[in-house]
Short mmCIF file of C-alpha atoms and ligand atoms in Angstrom, two decimals:
data_model
loop_
_atom_site.label_atom_id
_atom_site.label_comp_id
_atom_site.label_asym_id
_atom_site.label_seq_id
_atom_site.Cartn_x
_atom_site.Cartn_y
_atom_site.Cartn_z
CA UNK K 1 115.01 -233.98 120.26
CA UNK K 2 115.11 -234.54 124.07
CA UNK K 3 112.77 -237.61 124.70
CA UNK K 4 110.24 -237.25 127.52
CA UNK K 5 108.87 -240.46 129.29
CA UNK K 6 106.20 -241.11 131.65
CA UNK K 7 105.84 -244.35 133.08
CA UNK K 8 108.14 -245.70 130.26
CA UNK K 9 105.84 -244.26 127.53
CA UNK K 10 107.49 -242.06 124.84
CA UNK K 11 105.65 -238.68 124.80
CA UNK K 12 108.30 -236.61 123.07
CA UNK K 13 106.54 -235.45 120.01
CA UNK K 14 103.59 -233.17 119.66
CA UNK K 15 101.64 -235.18 116.81
CA UNK K 16 98.20 -234.77 115.02
CA UNK K 17 97.01 -237.71 112.61
CA UNK K 18 95.11 -236.90 109.39
CA UNK K 19 92.87 -239.77 108.28
CA UNK K 20 91.11 -239.47 104.90
CA UNK K 21 88.39 -241.94 105.64
CA UNK K 22 85.58 -241.51 108.44
CA UNK K 23 87.33 -244.19 110.51
CA UNK K 24 90.92 -245.55 110.86
CA UNK K 25 92.42 -248.94 110.52
CA UNK K 26 93.59 -249.27 106.89
CA UNK K 27 95.11 -252.54 105.81
CA UNK K 28 96.47 -252.85 109.06
CA UNK K 29 92.95 -253.59 110.57
CA UNK K 30 91.90 -255.98 107.73
CA UNK K 31 95.23 -258.00 107.83
CA UNK K 32 95.94 -261.07 109.64
CA UNK K 33 97.85 -259.08 112.40
CA UNK K 34 100.95 -261.34 111.96
CA UNK K 35 104.16 -259.75 113.10
CA UNK K 36 107.42 -261.16 111.59
CA UNK K 37 110.06 -260.90 114.50
CA UNK K 38 113.43 -262.34 113.93
CA UNK K 39 114.83 -264.52 116.83
CA UNK K 40 118.34 -264.68 115.40
CA UNK K 41 119.79 -261.52 113.79
CA UNK K 42 122.59 -263.06 111.43
CA UNK K 43 120.37 -266.07 110.26
CA UNK K 44 117.56 -263.57 109.70
CA UNK K 45 119.69 -261.33 107.49
CA UNK K 46 120.91 -264.48 105.75
CA UNK K 47 117.15 -265.68 105.18
CA UNK K 48 116.08 -262.23 103.68
CA UNK K 49 119.17 -261.96 101.64
CA UNK K 50 118.18 -265.26 100.00
CA UNK K 51 114.63 -264.31 99.39
CA UNK K 52 115.77 -261.38 97.15
CA UNK K 53 117.95 -263.64 95.38
CA UNK K 54 115.25 -266.04 94.95
CA UNK K 55 113.09 -263.28 93.38
CA UNK K 56 115.97 -262.21 91.46
CA UNK K 57 115.55 -258.86 92.94
CA UNK K 58 118.02 -255.88 93.68
CA UNK K 59 118.72 -255.58 97.37
CA UNK K 60 120.18 -253.18 99.73
CA UNK K 61 122.05 -254.49 102.57
CA UNK K 62 122.08 -251.34 104.79
CA UNK K 63 118.19 -251.48 104.42
CA UNK K 64 118.05 -255.01 105.12
CA UNK K 65 120.29 -254.99 108.09
CA UNK K 66 118.24 -252.05 109.50
CA UNK K 67 114.92 -253.74 109.04
CA UNK K 68 116.13 -256.65 110.85
CA UNK K 69 117.56 -254.59 113.92
CA UNK K 70 114.37 -252.73 114.19
CA UNK K 71 112.10 -255.72 113.76
CA UNK K 72 113.98 -257.43 116.62
CA UNK K 73 112.67 -254.74 118.90
CA UNK K 74 109.12 -254.89 117.77
CA UNK K 75 107.82 -257.43 120.23
CA UNK K 76 108.59 -255.43 123.19
CA UNK K 77 107.28 -252.14 121.27
CA UNK K 78 103.90 -254.12 120.52
CA UNK K 79 103.50 -255.26 124.12
CA UNK K 80 104.25 -251.73 125.34
CA UNK K 81 101.17 -250.33 123.39
CA UNK K 82 98.25 -251.55 125.49
CA UNK K 83 98.12 -253.31 128.95
CA UNK K 84 97.59 -256.91 129.65
CA UNK K 85 98.30 -258.04 126.12
CA UNK K 86 99.61 -261.65 125.39
CA UNK K 87 101.30 -262.68 122.28
CA UNK K 88 101.95 -266.02 120.76
CA UNK K 89 104.15 -267.65 117.85
CA UNK K 90 102.03 -269.35 115.21
CA UNK K 91 104.60 -269.78 112.45
CA UNK K 92 107.68 -268.66 110.63
CA UNK K 93 108.66 -266.77 107.78
CA UNK K 94 106.69 -267.11 104.42
CA UNK K 95 109.20 -269.08 102.19
CA UNK K 96 110.07 -272.18 104.03
CA UNK K 97 111.88 -273.73 101.34
CA UNK K 98 114.54 -271.18 101.76
CA UNK K 99 117.19 -272.07 104.37
CA UNK K 100 117.00 -270.07 107.72
CA UNK K 101 113.40 -269.39 107.51
CA UNK K 102 112.92 -270.42 111.17
CA UNK K 103 115.19 -267.57 112.12
CA UNK K 104 112.02 -265.39 111.84
CA UNK K 105 108.96 -265.92 114.15
CA UNK K 106 105.43 -264.94 113.27
CA UNK K 107 103.76 -263.32 116.24
CA UNK K 108 100.03 -262.46 117.01
CA UNK K 109 98.10 -260.84 119.60
CA UNK K 110 96.19 -263.54 121.70
CA UNK K 111 92.55 -262.78 121.77
CA UNK K 112 91.28 -262.16 125.32
CA UNK K 113 88.68 -264.79 126.55
CA UNK K 114 85.20 -263.76 125.65
CA UNK K 115 86.22 -261.27 122.89
CA UNK K 116 85.78 -262.05 119.30
CA UNK K 117 88.30 -259.35 117.93
CA UNK K 118 91.47 -261.17 116.42
CA UNK K 119 94.11 -260.82 114.01
CA UNK K 120 94.39 -257.23 112.24
CA UNK K 121 91.66 -255.70 114.26
CA UNK K 122 93.37 -256.59 117.78
CA UNK K 123 96.71 -255.17 116.44
CA UNK K 124 94.72 -251.88 115.21
CA UNK K 125 92.72 -251.85 118.36
CA UNK K 126 96.20 -251.65 120.35
CA UNK K 127 97.45 -248.99 118.31
CA UNK K 128 94.26 -247.17 118.69
CA UNK K 129 94.44 -247.42 122.31
CA UNK K 130 98.10 -246.17 122.33
CA UNK K 131 97.01 -243.07 120.23
CA UNK K 132 93.78 -242.03 121.74
CA UNK K 133 94.08 -243.29 125.43
CA UNK K 134 97.74 -243.23 126.26
CA UNK K 135 99.22 -240.49 124.28
CA UNK K 136 95.96 -238.51 123.56
CA UNK K 137 96.91 -237.85 120.00
CA UNK K 138 94.19 -235.97 118.17
CA UNK K 139 93.01 -237.63 114.91
CA UNK K 140 91.23 -235.88 112.39
CA UNK K 141 88.85 -237.90 110.00
CA UNK K 142 87.82 -237.15 106.60
CA UNK K 143 90.95 -235.21 106.37
CA UNK K 144 92.77 -236.06 103.06
CA UNK K 145 96.31 -235.07 102.53
CA UNK K 146 96.90 -233.74 99.19
CA UNK K 147 100.24 -232.00 98.76
CA UNK K 148 103.39 -231.43 100.62
CA UNK K 149 104.21 -227.70 101.38
CA UNK K 150 107.89 -227.20 100.47
CA UNK K 151 110.49 -224.46 100.63
CA UNK K 152 113.82 -225.22 98.78
CA UNK K 153 114.66 -228.82 100.11
CA UNK K 154 112.49 -228.56 103.25
CA UNK K 155 108.90 -229.80 103.86
CA UNK K 156 107.08 -227.24 105.91
CA UNK K 157 103.67 -228.80 106.05
CA UNK K 158 100.96 -230.15 104.14
CA UNK K 159 97.65 -229.19 102.13
CA UNK K 160 94.89 -231.20 103.63
CA UNK K 161 91.29 -231.50 102.67
CA UNK K 162 89.36 -231.51 105.75
CA UNK K 163 85.48 -232.17 105.10
CA UNK K 164 85.70 -230.84 101.87
CA UNK K 165 87.77 -227.65 102.63
CA UNK K 166 91.35 -227.24 101.62
CA UNK K 167 93.60 -226.02 104.55
CA UNK K 168 97.46 -225.48 104.92
CA UNK K 169 98.86 -227.20 107.98
CA UNK K 170 102.17 -226.18 109.34
CA UNK K 171 104.37 -228.84 110.64
CA UNK K 172 106.46 -228.20 113.79
CA UNK K 173 109.26 -230.66 113.02
CA UNK K 174 108.20 -233.04 110.10
CA UNK K 175 105.45 -234.64 108.14
CA UNK K 176 105.27 -238.54 108.11
CA UNK K 177 103.74 -240.09 105.18
CA UNK K 178 101.83 -243.28 106.27
CA UNK K 179 99.14 -243.40 103.55
CA UNK K 180 99.53 -247.23 102.84
CA UNK K 181 99.55 -248.65 99.17
CA UNK K 182 98.02 -248.05 95.80
CA UNK K 183 95.80 -250.90 95.44
CA UNK K 184 92.49 -249.00 95.05
CA UNK K 185 94.06 -246.73 92.33
CA UNK K 186 93.06 -247.74 88.91
CA UNK K 187 96.26 -246.48 87.19
CA UNK K 188 98.90 -247.21 89.70
CA UNK K 189 97.54 -250.92 90.36
CA UNK K 190 98.16 -252.20 86.50
CA UNK K 191 101.19 -250.01 86.23
CA UNK K 192 103.38 -251.03 89.13
CA UNK K 193 102.07 -254.78 89.21
CA UNK K 194 102.73 -254.87 85.47
CA UNK K 195 99.49 -256.74 84.56
CA UNK K 196 95.81 -256.27 84.05
CA UNK K 197 92.70 -257.12 85.93
CA UNK K 198 94.41 -257.89 89.37
CA UNK K 199 91.95 -258.32 92.27
CA UNK K 200 92.09 -255.76 95.08
CA UNK K 201 92.58 -257.12 98.42
CA UNK K 202 92.61 -254.58 101.28
CA UNK K 203 91.60 -251.03 102.17
CA UNK K 204 89.74 -248.65 99.69
CA UNK K 205 91.45 -245.61 101.31
CA UNK K 206 94.77 -246.62 99.69
CA UNK K 207 94.96 -244.86 96.47
CA UNK K 208 98.57 -244.11 96.28
CA UNK K 209 98.02 -240.59 97.43
CA UNK K 210 101.21 -240.68 99.48
CA UNK K 211 103.35 -241.90 96.73
CA UNK K 212 102.27 -239.02 94.47
CA UNK K 213 102.92 -236.51 97.27
CA UNK K 214 106.33 -237.59 97.84
CA UNK K 215 107.02 -237.87 94.01
CA UNK K 216 105.80 -234.39 93.56
CA UNK K 217 108.26 -233.26 96.39
CA UNK K 218 111.11 -234.95 94.59
CA UNK K 219 111.02 -238.66 96.03
CA UNK K 220 112.42 -241.42 93.74
CA UNK K 221 110.56 -244.82 93.87
CA UNK K 222 112.27 -248.33 94.40
CA UNK K 223 110.41 -251.82 94.51
CA UNK K 224 107.06 -250.78 93.89
CA UNK K 225 106.00 -253.99 92.21
C1 LIG E 301 94.35 -259.28 103.77
C2 LIG E 301 95.63 -259.00 104.14
C3 LIG E 301 96.31 -259.50 105.11
C4 LIG E 301 97.49 -259.08 105.47
N1 LIG E 301 98.32 -259.92 106.51
C5 LIG E 301 99.33 -259.54 107.11
C6 LIG E 301 99.96 -259.97 108.04
O1 LIG E 301 99.58 -261.09 108.56
N2 LIG E 301 101.29 -259.52 108.38
C7 LIG E 301 101.86 -258.51 107.87
O2 LIG E 301 102.98 -258.17 108.28
N3 LIG E 301 101.29 -257.77 106.86
C8 LIG E 301 100.16 -258.55 106.27
N4 LIG E 301 99.43 -257.54 105.46
C9 LIG E 301 100.10 -256.47 104.81
C10 LIG E 301 99.81 -255.29 106.01
O3 LIG E 301 98.53 -255.24 106.27
C11 LIG E 301 100.22 -253.82 105.47
O4 LIG E 301 101.61 -253.97 104.94
C12 LIG E 301 100.04 -252.93 106.62
O5 LIG E 301 98.93 -252.95 107.14
C13 LIG E 301 100.41 -251.47 105.97
O6 LIG E 301 100.19 -250.48 107.04
P1 LIG E 301 100.27 -248.86 106.84
O7 LIG E 301 100.41 -248.33 108.09
O8 LIG E 301 101.40 -248.68 105.78
O9 LIG E 301 99.03 -248.68 105.91
P2 LIG E 301 97.45 -249.04 106.09
O10 LIG E 301 97.27 -249.63 107.43
O11 LIG E 301 96.83 -249.61 105.03
O12 LIG E 301 96.98 -247.45 106.67
C14 LIG E 301 97.01 -246.44 105.51
C15 LIG E 301 96.03 -245.37 105.98
O13 LIG E 301 96.31 -244.17 105.35
C16 LIG E 301 94.99 -243.56 104.84
N5 LIG E 301 95.12 -242.70 103.83
C17 LIG E 301 95.42 -243.01 102.53
N6 LIG E 301 95.61 -241.79 101.66
C18 LIG E 301 95.53 -240.75 102.50
C19 LIG E 301 95.67 -239.36 102.39
N7 LIG E 301 95.78 -238.70 101.25
N8 LIG E 301 95.39 -238.65 103.58
C20 LIG E 301 95.17 -239.16 104.83
N9 LIG E 301 95.18 -240.57 105.07
C21 LIG E 301 95.28 -241.42 103.83
C22 LIG E 301 94.20 -244.75 104.65
O14 LIG E 301 92.90 -244.48 104.57
C23 LIG E 301 94.48 -245.65 105.70
O15 LIG E 301 93.65 -245.68 106.77
C24 LIG E 301 98.16 -258.13 105.02
C25 LIG E 301 97.22 -257.14 103.84
C26 LIG E 301 96.13 -257.59 103.75
C27 LIG E 301 95.32 -256.73 102.74
#
């Protein structure tokens, strides 16, 4: 796809967002808004490898490297979302007993003087600004993705329930699933966390819908716990 830029802003894709809840934000808006950004590629990869080993967990080097390479671009990306933003470092990667944890900085948007918004709200407000004001991307609320529409191996669109009415939406190029986690699904939470009576922390809209939609279209799951 040929990229189209105006004033350095990527306007290439023609997008519509369907949000299940009456308002946006998800876990992003209730999070601490901390952004993990590597300051040294090789040391960050080494640190992350060690966290997998520490957790006795299967790792995929290609995925890990791609994650670090993309994460290193995220400060510029975040600052491009909305004008006059400032970020600051408030710590490093989570497991400081693991060597090289200082190769990843933890960044956050600075709250402008006189404003109370902080953490995840600051982050989400900047996303919202980039979507609504800069890119003018339409957002349809009370619109729940139900099922991907496929033909052979191709995803053609999705069934969406909008204000209680089921509609088939055709995609021009692709459907991006960004439906968050499964913490508010009574079956998936104990199943994937392998336990009972876990406390839920986060957004009630996250009931694993996208996971089930992807599985129904043939996707496999990895690292769900
Ligand atoms: C208290 C807390 C603190 C955290 N702090 C940090 C931190 O400091 N740093 C960090 O990196 N991470 C942090 N996290 C984790 C981080 O917030 C999440 O990993 C991240 O926000 C996930 O973003 P997302 O876009 O995938 O999902 P979300 O931001 O959760 O968005 C998912 C959206 O999809 C919508 N949705 C769900 N199902 C459907 C459907 N069928 N159709 C349409 N829409 C649907 C939901 O309503 C929601 O709006 C924290 C999490 C919590 C709960």
